[in-house]
CSV table of C-alpha atoms (C1' of nucleotides) in Angstrom, one decimal:
chain,number,residue,atom,x,y,z
G,12,MET,CA,100.7,177.9,-18.8
G,13,ARG,CA,101.8,180.2,-15.6
G,14,ILE,CA,105.2,181.2,-15.8
G,15,ALA,CA,106.5,183.0,-12.6
G,16,THR,CA,109.5,185.4,-12.6
G,17,TRP,CA,111.9,186.2,-9.5
G,18,ASN,CA,114.8,187.8,-9.1
G,19,ILE,CA,115.8,185.7,-5.8
G,20,ASN,CA,119.5,187.4,-4.9
G,21,SER,CA,121.3,184.1,-4.4
G,22,VAL,CA,119.5,181.0,-5.3
G,23,ARG,CA,121.4,178.7,-2.5
G,24,LEU,CA,120.7,181.0,0.4
G,25,ARG,CA,116.7,182.0,-0.8
G,26,LEU,CA,116.3,177.8,-1.7
G,27,PRO,CA,113.8,177.5,1.4
G,28,LEU,CA,111.8,180.8,0.0
G,29,VAL,CA,112.2,179.3,-3.7
G,30,MET,CA,110.3,176.6,-2.9
G,31,ARG,CA,107.7,178.5,-0.6
G,32,LEU,CA,106.9,179.9,-4.2
G,33,LEU,CA,106.7,176.7,-6.3
G,34,ASP,CA,104.0,175.4,-3.4
G,35,GLU,CA,102.0,178.8,-3.4
G,36,ALA,CA,102.0,179.8,-7.0
G,37,ASP,CA,102.8,176.4,-9.0
G,38,PRO,CA,104.4,177.5,-11.7
G,39,ASP,CA,104.8,175.5,-14.5
G,40,VAL,CA,107.8,177.3,-15.3
G,41,LEU,CA,109.9,179.1,-12.6
G,42,CYS,CA,112.6,182.1,-14.5
G,43,LEU,CA,115.5,183.5,-12.2
G,44,GLN,CA,117.4,185.9,-12.0
G,45,GLU,CA,120.9,187.0,-9.9
G,46,THR,CA,121.3,182.7,-8.9
G,47,LYS,CA,124.8,183.8,-8.0
G,48,CYS,CA,126.3,180.5,-8.6
G,49,VAL,CA,128.1,178.5,-11.0
G,50,ASP,CA,126.0,175.6,-12.7
G,51,ASP,CA,127.9,172.7,-10.2
G,52,ALA,CA,126.7,174.3,-7.8
G,53,PHE,CA,123.3,175.3,-8.8
G,54,PRO,CA,120.4,173.2,-6.7
G,55,ARG,CA,118.8,171.2,-9.3
G,56,ASN,CA,117.3,168.7,-6.9
G,57,ALA,CA,115.4,170.3,-4.7
G,58,PHE,CA,113.5,171.4,-7.7
G,59,ALA,CA,114.0,167.8,-9.9
G,60,GLU,CA,112.2,166.6,-6.3
G,61,ARG,CA,109.1,169.0,-7.1
G,62,GLY,CA,108.1,168.1,-10.6
G,63,TYR,CA,110.5,170.9,-12.0
G,64,THR,CA,113.1,168.5,-13.7
G,65,HIS,CA,114.0,170.4,-16.9
G,66,ALA,CA,116.5,173.5,-16.2
G,67,HIS,CA,118.2,175.8,-18.4
G,68,ILE,CA,121.0,176.6,-16.4
G,69,HIS,CA,123.2,179.7,-16.9
G,70,GLY,CA,125.3,180.9,-13.8
G,71,MET,CA,128.9,182.2,-12.8
G,72,LYS,CA,130.9,182.7,-9.0
G,73,GLY,CA,129.1,185.3,-7.1
G,74,TYR,CA,127.4,187.6,-9.5
G,75,ASN,CA,124.5,187.2,-11.8
G,76,GLY,CA,123.1,184.0,-13.4
G,77,VAL,CA,119.9,183.3,-14.8
G,78,ALA,CA,117.8,179.7,-14.7
G,79,ILE,CA,114.9,178.3,-16.2
G,80,LEU,CA,113.2,175.6,-14.6
G,81,SER,CA,110.4,174.0,-15.8
G,82,ARG,CA,108.0,170.7,-15.2
G,83,ARG,CA,107.2,170.7,-19.0
G,84,PRO,CA,110.2,169.7,-21.5
G,85,ILE,CA,111.9,172.2,-22.0
G,86,GLU,CA,112.1,171.5,-26.0
G,87,GLY,CA,115.5,173.7,-27.6
G,88,GLN,CA,117.6,176.4,-25.1
G,89,GLU,CA,120.0,179.1,-25.6
G,90,VAL,CA,122.1,181.4,-24.5
G,91,LEU,CA,122.9,184.9,-25.3
G,92,HIS,CA,125.8,187.2,-24.9
G,93,TRP,CA,126.3,190.9,-24.5
G,94,CYS,CA,128.7,194.0,-25.0
G,95,GLU,CA,131.0,191.3,-25.4
G,96,ARG,CA,130.9,189.7,-22.3
G,97,GLN,CA,130.0,186.3,-21.1
G,98,ASP,CA,128.5,187.3,-17.4
G,99,CYS,CA,125.2,185.0,-17.7
G,100,ARG,CA,122.1,188.0,-18.2
G,101,HIS,CA,120.5,186.1,-20.9
G,102,GLY,CA,118.9,182.0,-21.1
G,103,VAL,CA,116.3,181.2,-23.7
G,104,ALA,CA,114.4,178.2,-23.7
G,105,ARG,CA,111.5,176.9,-25.5
G,106,VAL,CA,108.4,175.3,-23.4
G,107,ASP,CA,105.1,173.8,-25.4
G,108,GLY,CA,106.3,175.9,-28.1
G,109,LEU,CA,106.9,179.1,-26.4
G,110,GLU,CA,110.3,181.2,-26.6
G,111,ILE,CA,110.9,182.3,-22.6
G,112,HIS,CA,113.3,184.7,-22.3
G,113,ASN,CA,115.2,185.5,-19.4
G,114,VAL,CA,116.9,188.6,-19.1
G,115,TYR,CA,118.6,190.1,-16.4
G,116,VAL,CA,119.5,193.9,-17.4
G,117,PRO,CA,122.7,195.4,-15.4
G,118,ALA,CA,122.1,197.8,-12.6
G,119,GLY,CA,123.6,200.3,-13.5
G,120,GLY,CA,125.7,201.8,-10.3
G,121,ASP,CA,124.5,205.0,-8.8
G,122,VAL,CA,125.8,207.5,-11.0
G,123,PRO,CA,123.3,208.3,-14.5
G,124,ASP,CA,126.0,209.2,-16.3
G,125,PRO,CA,127.9,207.3,-18.9
G,126,ALA,CA,130.6,209.6,-19.5
G,127,VAL,CA,131.9,209.1,-15.5
G,128,ASN,CA,130.3,205.5,-14.5
G,129,GLU,CA,131.4,202.8,-17.0
G,130,LYS,CA,128.3,200.6,-15.2
G,131,PHE,CA,125.7,202.5,-16.7
G,132,ALA,CA,127.5,202.8,-20.3
G,133,HIS,CA,127.7,199.3,-19.7
G,134,LYS,CA,123.3,199.3,-19.0
G,135,LEU,CA,122.9,201.8,-21.7
G,136,ARG,CA,124.8,199.5,-24.0
G,137,PHE,CA,123.1,196.2,-23.2
G,138,LEU,CA,119.4,198.1,-23.7
G,139,ASP,CA,120.8,199.3,-27.4
G,140,GLU,CA,122.1,196.0,-28.4
G,141,LEU,CA,119.1,194.1,-27.2
G,142,ALA,CA,116.8,196.7,-29.2
G,143,GLY,CA,119.0,196.1,-32.3
G,144,TRP,CA,119.1,192.5,-32.2
G,145,TRP,CA,115.0,192.2,-31.9
G,146,PRO,CA,114.1,192.3,-35.4
G,147,GLN,CA,117.3,191.5,-36.6
G,148,GLU,CA,117.0,187.8,-35.3
G,149,ARG,CA,113.2,187.3,-34.7
G,150,SER,CA,110.0,188.3,-36.0
G,151,SER,CA,107.0,189.7,-34.0
G,152,ASP,CA,104.7,186.4,-35.0
G,153,ARG,CA,106.8,184.3,-33.1
G,154,PRO,CA,105.7,183.7,-29.9
G,155,MET,CA,107.2,184.9,-27.1
G,156,VAL,CA,107.4,185.9,-23.6
G,157,LEU,CA,110.1,187.9,-22.0
G,158,VAL,CA,110.4,187.9,-18.1
G,159,GLY,CA,113.2,189.3,-15.8
G,160,ASP,CA,114.3,192.1,-13.5
G,161,LEU,CA,115.0,194.6,-16.3
G,162,ASN,CA,116.4,197.1,-13.9
G,163,VAL,CA,114.2,200.0,-15.4
G,164,ALA,CA,111.0,201.6,-14.0
G,165,PRO,CA,109.8,202.9,-17.1
G,166,LEU,CA,106.5,204.6,-16.4
G,167,GLU,CA,105.2,207.3,-13.7
G,168,ASN,CA,103.8,204.9,-11.5
G,169,ASP,CA,106.3,202.3,-11.6
G,170,VAL,CA,108.2,204.5,-8.6
G,171,TRP,CA,107.3,206.2,-5.6
G,172,SER,CA,107.7,209.8,-6.7
G,173,HIS,CA,108.3,210.3,-10.3
G,174,LYS,CA,109.7,213.7,-9.8
G,175,GLN,CA,112.1,213.0,-7.2
G,176,MET,CA,113.1,209.8,-8.9
G,177,LEU,CA,113.8,211.3,-12.4
G,178,GLY,CA,117.2,211.9,-11.3
G,179,VAL,CA,117.7,208.4,-9.9
G,180,VAL,CA,118.9,205.0,-11.9
G,181,SER,CA,116.4,202.7,-12.9
G,182,HIS,CA,114.0,206.1,-14.0
G,183,THR,CA,116.5,208.8,-15.7
G,184,PRO,CA,114.6,209.7,-18.9
G,185,VAL,CA,117.8,208.2,-21.5
G,186,GLU,CA,117.2,204.7,-20.0
G,187,VAL,CA,113.5,204.5,-19.9
G,188,GLU,CA,113.7,205.9,-23.5
G,189,LYS,CA,116.2,202.9,-24.4
G,190,LEU,CA,113.9,200.1,-22.6
G,191,GLY,CA,111.3,201.7,-25.1
G,192,ALA,CA,113.0,200.9,-28.0
G,193,VAL,CA,113.6,197.6,-27.0
G,194,GLN,CA,109.9,197.2,-26.5
G,195,ARG,CA,109.2,198.4,-29.4
G,196,SER,CA,111.8,196.9,-31.5
G,197,ILE,CA,109.3,194.0,-32.0
G,198,GLY,CA,106.1,195.1,-30.9
G,199,TRP,CA,106.2,193.8,-26.9
G,200,ILE,CA,103.2,193.8,-24.8
G,201,ASP,CA,103.5,195.1,-21.1
G,202,ALA,CA,101.4,192.4,-19.6
G,203,MET,CA,101.7,193.5,-16.0
G,204,ARG,CA,100.0,197.0,-17.0
G,205,ALA,CA,97.8,195.3,-19.9
G,206,PHE,CA,96.2,194.2,-16.0
G,207,VAL,CA,96.7,196.9,-14.0
G,208,PRO,CA,96.1,200.6,-15.3
G,209,ASP,CA,99.2,202.9,-16.1
G,210,THR,CA,97.5,205.2,-13.3
G,211,GLU,CA,98.1,202.5,-10.6
G,212,LYS,CA,100.9,202.3,-8.5
G,213,LEU,CA,103.0,199.0,-9.3
G,214,TYR,CA,106.1,197.8,-7.9
G,215,THR,CA,107.9,194.5,-7.5
G,216,TRP,CA,111.0,195.7,-5.8
G,217,TRP,CA,112.0,197.3,-2.3
G,218,SER,CA,115.3,198.3,-0.7
G,219,TYR,CA,116.8,196.5,1.8
G,220,ARG,CA,118.2,200.1,3.2
G,221,ALA,CA,114.3,201.4,4.2
G,222,GLN,CA,113.8,200.5,7.6
G,223,ASP,CA,110.1,199.2,7.1
G,224,TRP,CA,110.0,198.7,3.4
G,225,ALA,CA,106.0,198.2,3.9
G,226,ALA,CA,105.7,201.5,5.7
G,227,SER,CA,107.5,204.0,3.6
G,228,ASP,CA,106.4,201.7,0.2
G,229,ARG,CA,109.2,203.3,-1.9
G,230,GLY,CA,108.8,201.0,-4.4
G,231,ARG,CA,109.9,200.6,-7.9
G,232,ARG,CA,108.2,198.3,-10.8
G,233,LEU,CA,112.0,196.8,-11.6
G,234,ASP,CA,110.9,193.7,-12.8
G,235,HIS,CA,108.5,192.8,-16.6
G,236,VAL,CA,107.2,190.1,-17.8
G,237,TRP,CA,106.3,191.0,-21.7
G,238,VAL,CA,104.9,188.8,-24.3
G,239,THR,CA,104.8,188.9,-28.4
G,240,PRO,CA,101.3,189.7,-30.1
G,241,PRO,CA,100.5,186.6,-31.0
G,242,LEU,CA,100.0,185.8,-26.9
G,243,GLN,CA,97.9,188.6,-26.5
G,244,ASP,CA,94.9,186.7,-26.7
G,245,ARG,CA,96.1,184.2,-24.3
G,246,LEU,CA,96.6,186.3,-21.4
G,247,ARG,CA,94.4,185.6,-18.5
G,248,GLY,CA,96.4,186.7,-15.1
G,249,ILE,CA,99.2,188.4,-13.8
G,250,ARG,CA,100.0,188.8,-10.3
G,251,VAL,CA,103.0,190.4,-8.0
G,252,LEU,CA,103.5,188.4,-4.9
G,253,ARG,CA,103.9,191.6,-2.7
G,254,GLU,CA,103.4,189.5,0.2
G,255,ALA,CA,107.2,187.7,-0.5
G,256,ARG,CA,108.7,190.7,0.2
G,257,GLY,CA,107.6,189.9,4.1
G,258,TRP,CA,108.9,186.7,3.4
G,259,GLU,CA,111.1,185.1,6.3
G,260,PRO,CA,113.7,184.3,6.8
G,261,LYS,CA,115.9,186.7,4.7
G,262,PRO,CA,114.0,188.0,1.8
G,263,SER,CA,114.9,188.9,-1.7
G,264,ASP,CA,114.6,192.6,-2.5
G,265,HIS,CA,112.6,191.8,-5.5
G,266,VAL,CA,109.0,189.8,-5.6
G,267,PRO,CA,107.8,187.2,-7.4
G,268,VAL,CA,105.5,188.2,-10.5
G,269,VAL,CA,103.3,185.2,-12.0
G,270,LEU,CA,101.7,185.2,-15.0
G,271,ASP,CA,99.1,183.1,-17.1
G,272,LEU,CA,98.6,182.5,-20.4
G,273,ALA,CA,95.5,180.1,-22.0
G,274,ASP,CA,96.9,176.3,-22.9
K,8,DA,C1',122.2,216.1,2.1
K,9,DT,C1',123.2,211.8,3.2
K,10,DG,C1',123.0,207.2,4.8
K,11,DG,C1',120.7,203.7,5.1
K,12,DT,C1',121.1,196.9,3.8
K,13,DT,C1',122.1,192.3,2.3
K,14,DG,C1',125.5,188.7,-1.0
K,15,DC,C1',129.4,186.8,-1.5
K,16,DA,C1',133.8,185.5,0.2
K,17,DC,C1',136.9,186.7,3.6
K,18,DG,C1',138.3,192.3,1.1
K,19,DG,C1',135.8,195.3,-1.2
K,20,DC,C1',132.4,195.5,-4.7
K,21,DA,C1',127.9,195.4,-6.9
K,22,DA,C1',123.5,195.8,-5.6
DNA sequence: ATGGTTGCACGGCAA
């Protein structure tokens, strides 16, 4: 079973690039974040024509939005809400007995102080609620995959400069600690770091603001793939499609991550 | 130190 995740930053604008990913990576399941469109406007047919006839789509106008497209049947689906909002950040689909969570954590704005920046306060609260929910509602015995844009780069080599990023939203100690609490809550395994050692730089996002993203290479690992312990022995590989950051026209600022699990 | 870009939707916000 192959599962891909990608923050697509408008699924309609970038539909040709998504089709290219389907061609090149050939996933069984594709999880998208930041689809930025209401469900009626989602380009379902383009996916169905390629065999992705099963879909769990949960979007809103202009912002956020998550979608799970699958060529294997979706056996059950669910939408989760956090922070008393309905802002389309968490979809769940069960495929082949696996529970797949597709998550888009709030970015958190620019100022890493919850007292003056409501967006950062929202991000921290969102992570707190996730950390509390897992052990209450799910057992670590359940085979689950969590993918998505978690908007936190937790490890030193998940950013281009640990020292220079310590005060920058996405790598501040308070966020890293709260993401760690989510991960520890039911023992999620970081599948990307199971294949790439912590000593090696690993990024999934490069800002649009760099003159030359590849030359400066000031990336961050904001996108993640986690699995629960029952899936550990089924991990077969992870691929980060760095080259997709250069796909023309109009690349996303995030790149896809592809997980292979033994069936 | 600051400003740099993009998307949605058509002004200004979010990232």
